[in-house]
Amino acid sequence: QVQLVESGGGLVQPGGSLRLSCAASGTVARLNTMGWYRQAPGKQRELVAAVILSSYTTKYAESVKGRFTISGDNTKNTVYLQLNNLAPEDTAVYYCNAAQGFVLSRAGDYWGQGTQVTVSS
């Protein structure tokens, strides 16, 4: 079983920044892809960014390109998301996701509990 624990969410003003962290633990041989998804009220969960930990290959949603940066540490099964120039439409619950496969285009089997990001003045 794999546990993903997120941290770093909160309330921030428009234009501000946050850094989300997600650490994986448990009985997993190796996690190769980790990423972040978000879900706003009344909307479907969507990919924000994902990374293949061994190659640092990344994928971003168009809406966050140039503002958000994903990074990972494959020795620690940890992934980070730096959120800059935040806008009210970034408000959502952000979920960490992980997979043993090397696939950026779909979510893996493991999910965190979610962390709230609220952008408001």
PDB file of C-alpha atoms in Angstrom:
ATOM      1  CA  GLN A   1       0.000   0.000   0.000  1.00  0.00           C
ATOM      2  CA  VAL A   2       1.185   3.510  -0.844  1.00  0.00           C
ATOM      3  CA  GLN A   3       0.432   6.652   1.119  1.00  0.00           C
ATOM      4  CA  LEU A   4       0.801  10.112  -0.380  1.00  0.00           C
ATOM      5  CA  VAL A   5       0.909  13.031   2.036  1.00  0.00           C
ATOM      6  CA  GLU A   6       0.567  16.556   0.696  1.00  0.00           C
ATOM      7  CA  SER A   7       1.410  19.836   2.344  1.00  0.00           C
ATOM      8  CA  GLY A   8       1.749  23.495   1.453  1.00  0.00           C
ATOM      9  CA  GLY A   9      -1.736  24.635   0.497  1.00  0.00           C
ATOM     10  CA  GLY A  10      -3.357  27.766   1.852  1.00  0.00           C
ATOM     11  CA  LEU A  11      -4.833  31.171   1.155  1.00  0.00           C
ATOM     12  CA  VAL A  12      -2.891  33.546  -1.046  1.00  0.00           C
ATOM     13  CA  GLN A  13      -3.622  36.816  -2.808  1.00  0.00           C
ATOM     14  CA  PRO A  14      -3.712  37.044  -6.614  1.00  0.00           C
ATOM     15  CA  GLY A  15      -0.181  37.231  -7.961  1.00  0.00           C
ATOM     16  CA  GLY A  16       1.186  35.370  -4.976  1.00  0.00           C
ATOM     17  CA  SER A  17       3.052  32.063  -4.740  1.00  0.00           C
ATOM     18  CA  LEU A  18       2.791  28.741  -2.957  1.00  0.00           C
ATOM     19  CA  ARG A  19       4.839  25.555  -2.909  1.00  0.00           C
ATOM     20  CA  LEU A  20       3.143  22.196  -2.589  1.00  0.00           C
ATOM     21  CA  SER A  21       4.966  19.070  -1.478  1.00  0.00           C
ATOM     22  CA  CYS A  22       3.989  15.425  -1.659  1.00  0.00           C
ATOM     23  CA  ALA A  23       5.867  12.580  -0.036  1.00  0.00           C
ATOM     24  CA  ALA A  24       5.168   8.936  -0.752  1.00  0.00           C
ATOM     25  CA  SER A  25       5.631   6.141   1.727  1.00  0.00           C
ATOM     26  CA  GLY A  26       4.597   2.545   2.218  1.00  0.00           C
ATOM     27  CA  THR A  27       5.255  -0.736   0.508  1.00  0.00           C
ATOM     28  CA  VAL A  28       6.000   0.322  -3.012  1.00  0.00           C
ATOM     29  CA  ALA A  29       8.857  -0.957  -5.110  1.00  0.00           C
ATOM     30  CA  ARG A  30       9.259   2.207  -7.082  1.00  0.00           C
ATOM     31  CA  LEU A  31       7.157   5.120  -8.165  1.00  0.00           C
ATOM     32  CA  ASN A  32       8.185   6.378 -11.577  1.00  0.00           C
ATOM     33  CA  THR A  33       5.604   9.044 -12.348  1.00  0.00           C
ATOM     34  CA  MET A  34       4.249  11.608  -9.908  1.00  0.00           C
ATOM     35  CA  GLY A  35       2.039  14.572 -10.487  1.00  0.00           C
ATOM     36  CA  TRP A  36      -0.595  17.002  -9.360  1.00  0.00           C
ATOM     37  CA  TYR A  37      -4.248  17.198 -10.267  1.00  0.00           C
ATOM     38  CA  ARG A  38      -6.809  19.741  -9.115  1.00  0.00           C
ATOM     39  CA  GLN A  39     -10.541  19.901  -8.728  1.00  0.00           C
ATOM     40  CA  ALA A  40     -12.526  23.094  -8.397  1.00  0.00           C
ATOM     41  CA  PRO A  41     -16.128  23.123  -7.145  1.00  0.00           C
ATOM     42  CA  GLY A  42     -18.481  21.873  -9.823  1.00  0.00           C
ATOM     43  CA  LYS A  43     -15.664  20.884 -12.160  1.00  0.00           C
ATOM     44  CA  GLN A  44     -13.929  17.660 -13.090  1.00  0.00           C
ATOM     45  CA  ARG A  45     -10.539  16.775 -11.709  1.00  0.00           C
ATOM     46  CA  GLU A  46      -7.843  17.843 -14.169  1.00  0.00           C
ATOM     47  CA  LEU A  47      -4.148  17.337 -14.639  1.00  0.00           C
ATOM     48  CA  VAL A  48      -2.006  20.263 -13.526  1.00  0.00           C
ATOM     49  CA  ALA A  49       1.482  18.833 -14.017  1.00  0.00           C
ATOM     50  CA  ALA A  50       3.273  15.504 -13.945  1.00  0.00           C
ATOM     51  CA  VAL A  51       6.878  14.313 -14.043  1.00  0.00           C
ATOM     52  CA  ILE A  52       8.692  11.099 -14.802  1.00  0.00           C
ATOM     53  CA  LEU A  53      11.151  11.021 -11.938  1.00  0.00           C
ATOM     54  CA  SER A  54      14.035   9.251 -13.670  1.00  0.00           C
ATOM     55  CA  SER A  55      14.143  11.473 -16.752  1.00  0.00           C
ATOM     56  CA  TYR A  56      12.524  14.658 -15.434  1.00  0.00           C
ATOM     57  CA  THR A  57      10.200  14.614 -18.433  1.00  0.00           C
ATOM     58  CA  THR A  58       7.262  16.841 -17.609  1.00  0.00           C
ATOM     59  CA  LYS A  59       3.747  17.602 -18.784  1.00  0.00           C
ATOM     60  CA  TYR A  60       1.736  20.713 -17.904  1.00  0.00           C
ATOM     61  CA  ALA A  61      -1.789  21.904 -18.409  1.00  0.00           C
ATOM     62  CA  GLU A  62      -1.859  24.808 -20.846  1.00  0.00           C
ATOM     63  CA  SER A  63      -3.441  27.050 -18.229  1.00  0.00           C
ATOM     64  CA  VAL A  64      -0.435  26.770 -15.893  1.00  0.00           C
ATOM     65  CA  LYS A  65       2.491  26.770 -18.321  1.00  0.00           C
ATOM     66  CA  GLY A  66       4.974  29.474 -17.433  1.00  0.00           C
ATOM     67  CA  ARG A  67       3.518  29.906 -13.948  1.00  0.00           C
ATOM     68  CA  PHE A  68       3.806  26.492 -12.266  1.00  0.00           C
ATOM     69  CA  THR A  69       6.874  24.281 -12.048  1.00  0.00           C
ATOM     70  CA  ILE A  70       6.932  20.628 -11.075  1.00  0.00           C
ATOM     71  CA  SER A  71      10.015  18.906  -9.731  1.00  0.00           C
ATOM     72  CA  GLY A  72      10.719  15.571  -8.139  1.00  0.00           C
ATOM     73  CA  ASP A  73      13.243  13.547  -6.209  1.00  0.00           C
ATOM     74  CA  ASN A  74      13.233   9.893  -7.204  1.00  0.00           C
ATOM     75  CA  THR A  75      15.439   8.901  -4.295  1.00  0.00           C
ATOM     76  CA  LYS A  76      12.810  10.146  -1.871  1.00  0.00           C
ATOM     77  CA  ASN A  77       9.627   9.504  -3.883  1.00  0.00           C
ATOM     78  CA  THR A  78       8.780  13.159  -3.417  1.00  0.00           C
ATOM     79  CA  VAL A  79       7.282  15.695  -5.802  1.00  0.00           C
ATOM     80  CA  TYR A  80       6.927  19.450  -5.522  1.00  0.00           C
ATOM     81  CA  LEU A  81       4.791  22.013  -7.302  1.00  0.00           C
ATOM     82  CA  GLN A  82       5.834  25.651  -7.294  1.00  0.00           C
ATOM     83  CA  LEU A  83       2.837  27.869  -8.027  1.00  0.00           C
ATOM     84  CA  ASN A  84       3.650  31.433  -9.084  1.00  0.00           C
ATOM     85  CA  ASN A  85       1.516  34.318 -10.258  1.00  0.00           C
ATOM     86  CA  LEU A  86      -1.582  32.656  -8.866  1.00  0.00           C
ATOM     87  CA  ALA A  87      -5.008  33.702 -10.094  1.00  0.00           C
ATOM     88  CA  PRO A  88      -8.490  33.193  -8.617  1.00  0.00           C
ATOM     89  CA  GLU A  89      -9.181  30.498 -11.211  1.00  0.00           C
ATOM     90  CA  ASP A  90      -6.388  28.419  -9.680  1.00  0.00           C
ATOM     91  CA  THR A  91      -8.525  27.950  -6.586  1.00  0.00           C
ATOM     92  CA  ALA A  92      -9.102  24.227  -6.126  1.00  0.00           C
ATOM     93  CA  VAL A  93      -8.235  21.194  -4.095  1.00  0.00           C
ATOM     94  CA  TYR A  94      -4.882  19.949  -5.330  1.00  0.00           C
ATOM     95  CA  TYR A  95      -4.252  16.201  -5.259  1.00  0.00           C
ATOM     96  CA  CYS A  96      -0.954  14.398  -5.460  1.00  0.00           C
ATOM     97  CA  ASN A  97      -0.918  11.381  -7.751  1.00  0.00           C
ATOM     98  CA  ALA A  98       1.606   8.623  -8.317  1.00  0.00           C
ATOM     99  CA  ALA A  99       2.112   5.643 -10.604  1.00  0.00           C
ATOM    100  CA  GLN A 100       4.590   2.866 -11.056  1.00  0.00           C
ATOM    101  CA  GLY A 101       4.322   3.264 -14.808  1.00  0.00           C
ATOM    102  CA  PHE A 102       6.024   5.807 -17.037  1.00  0.00           C
ATOM    103  CA  VAL A 103       2.908   7.589 -18.256  1.00  0.00           C
ATOM    104  CA  LEU A 104       2.216  11.312 -18.134  1.00  0.00           C
ATOM    105  CA  SER A 105      -1.091  11.306 -19.949  1.00  0.00           C
ATOM    106  CA  ARG A 106      -3.227   9.564 -17.356  1.00  0.00           C
ATOM    107  CA  ALA A 107      -3.440   9.358 -13.599  1.00  0.00           C
ATOM    108  CA  GLY A 108      -1.817   6.600 -11.608  1.00  0.00           C
ATOM    109  CA  ASP A 109      -3.420   4.419  -9.002  1.00  0.00           C
ATOM    110  CA  TYR A 110      -2.338   6.314  -5.916  1.00  0.00           C
ATOM    111  CA  TRP A 111      -3.876   9.540  -4.609  1.00  0.00           C
ATOM    112  CA  GLY A 112      -3.253  11.868  -1.717  1.00  0.00           C
ATOM    113  CA  GLN A 113      -5.979  13.325   0.443  1.00  0.00           C
ATOM    114  CA  GLY A 114      -5.793  16.729  -1.221  1.00  0.00           C
ATOM    115  CA  THR A 115      -4.730  20.180  -0.105  1.00  0.00           C
ATOM    116  CA  GLN A 116      -6.803  23.332  -0.559  1.00  0.00           C
ATOM    117  CA  VAL A 117      -5.396  26.256  -2.519  1.00  0.00           C
ATOM    118  CA  THR A 118      -7.473  29.433  -2.364  1.00  0.00           C
ATOM    119  CA  VAL A 119      -6.548  32.538  -4.334  1.00  0.00           C
ATOM    120  CA  SER A 120      -8.475  35.560  -3.184  1.00  0.00           C
ATOM    121  CA  SER A 121      -7.985  39.189  -2.246  1.00  0.00           C
TER     122      SER A 121
END
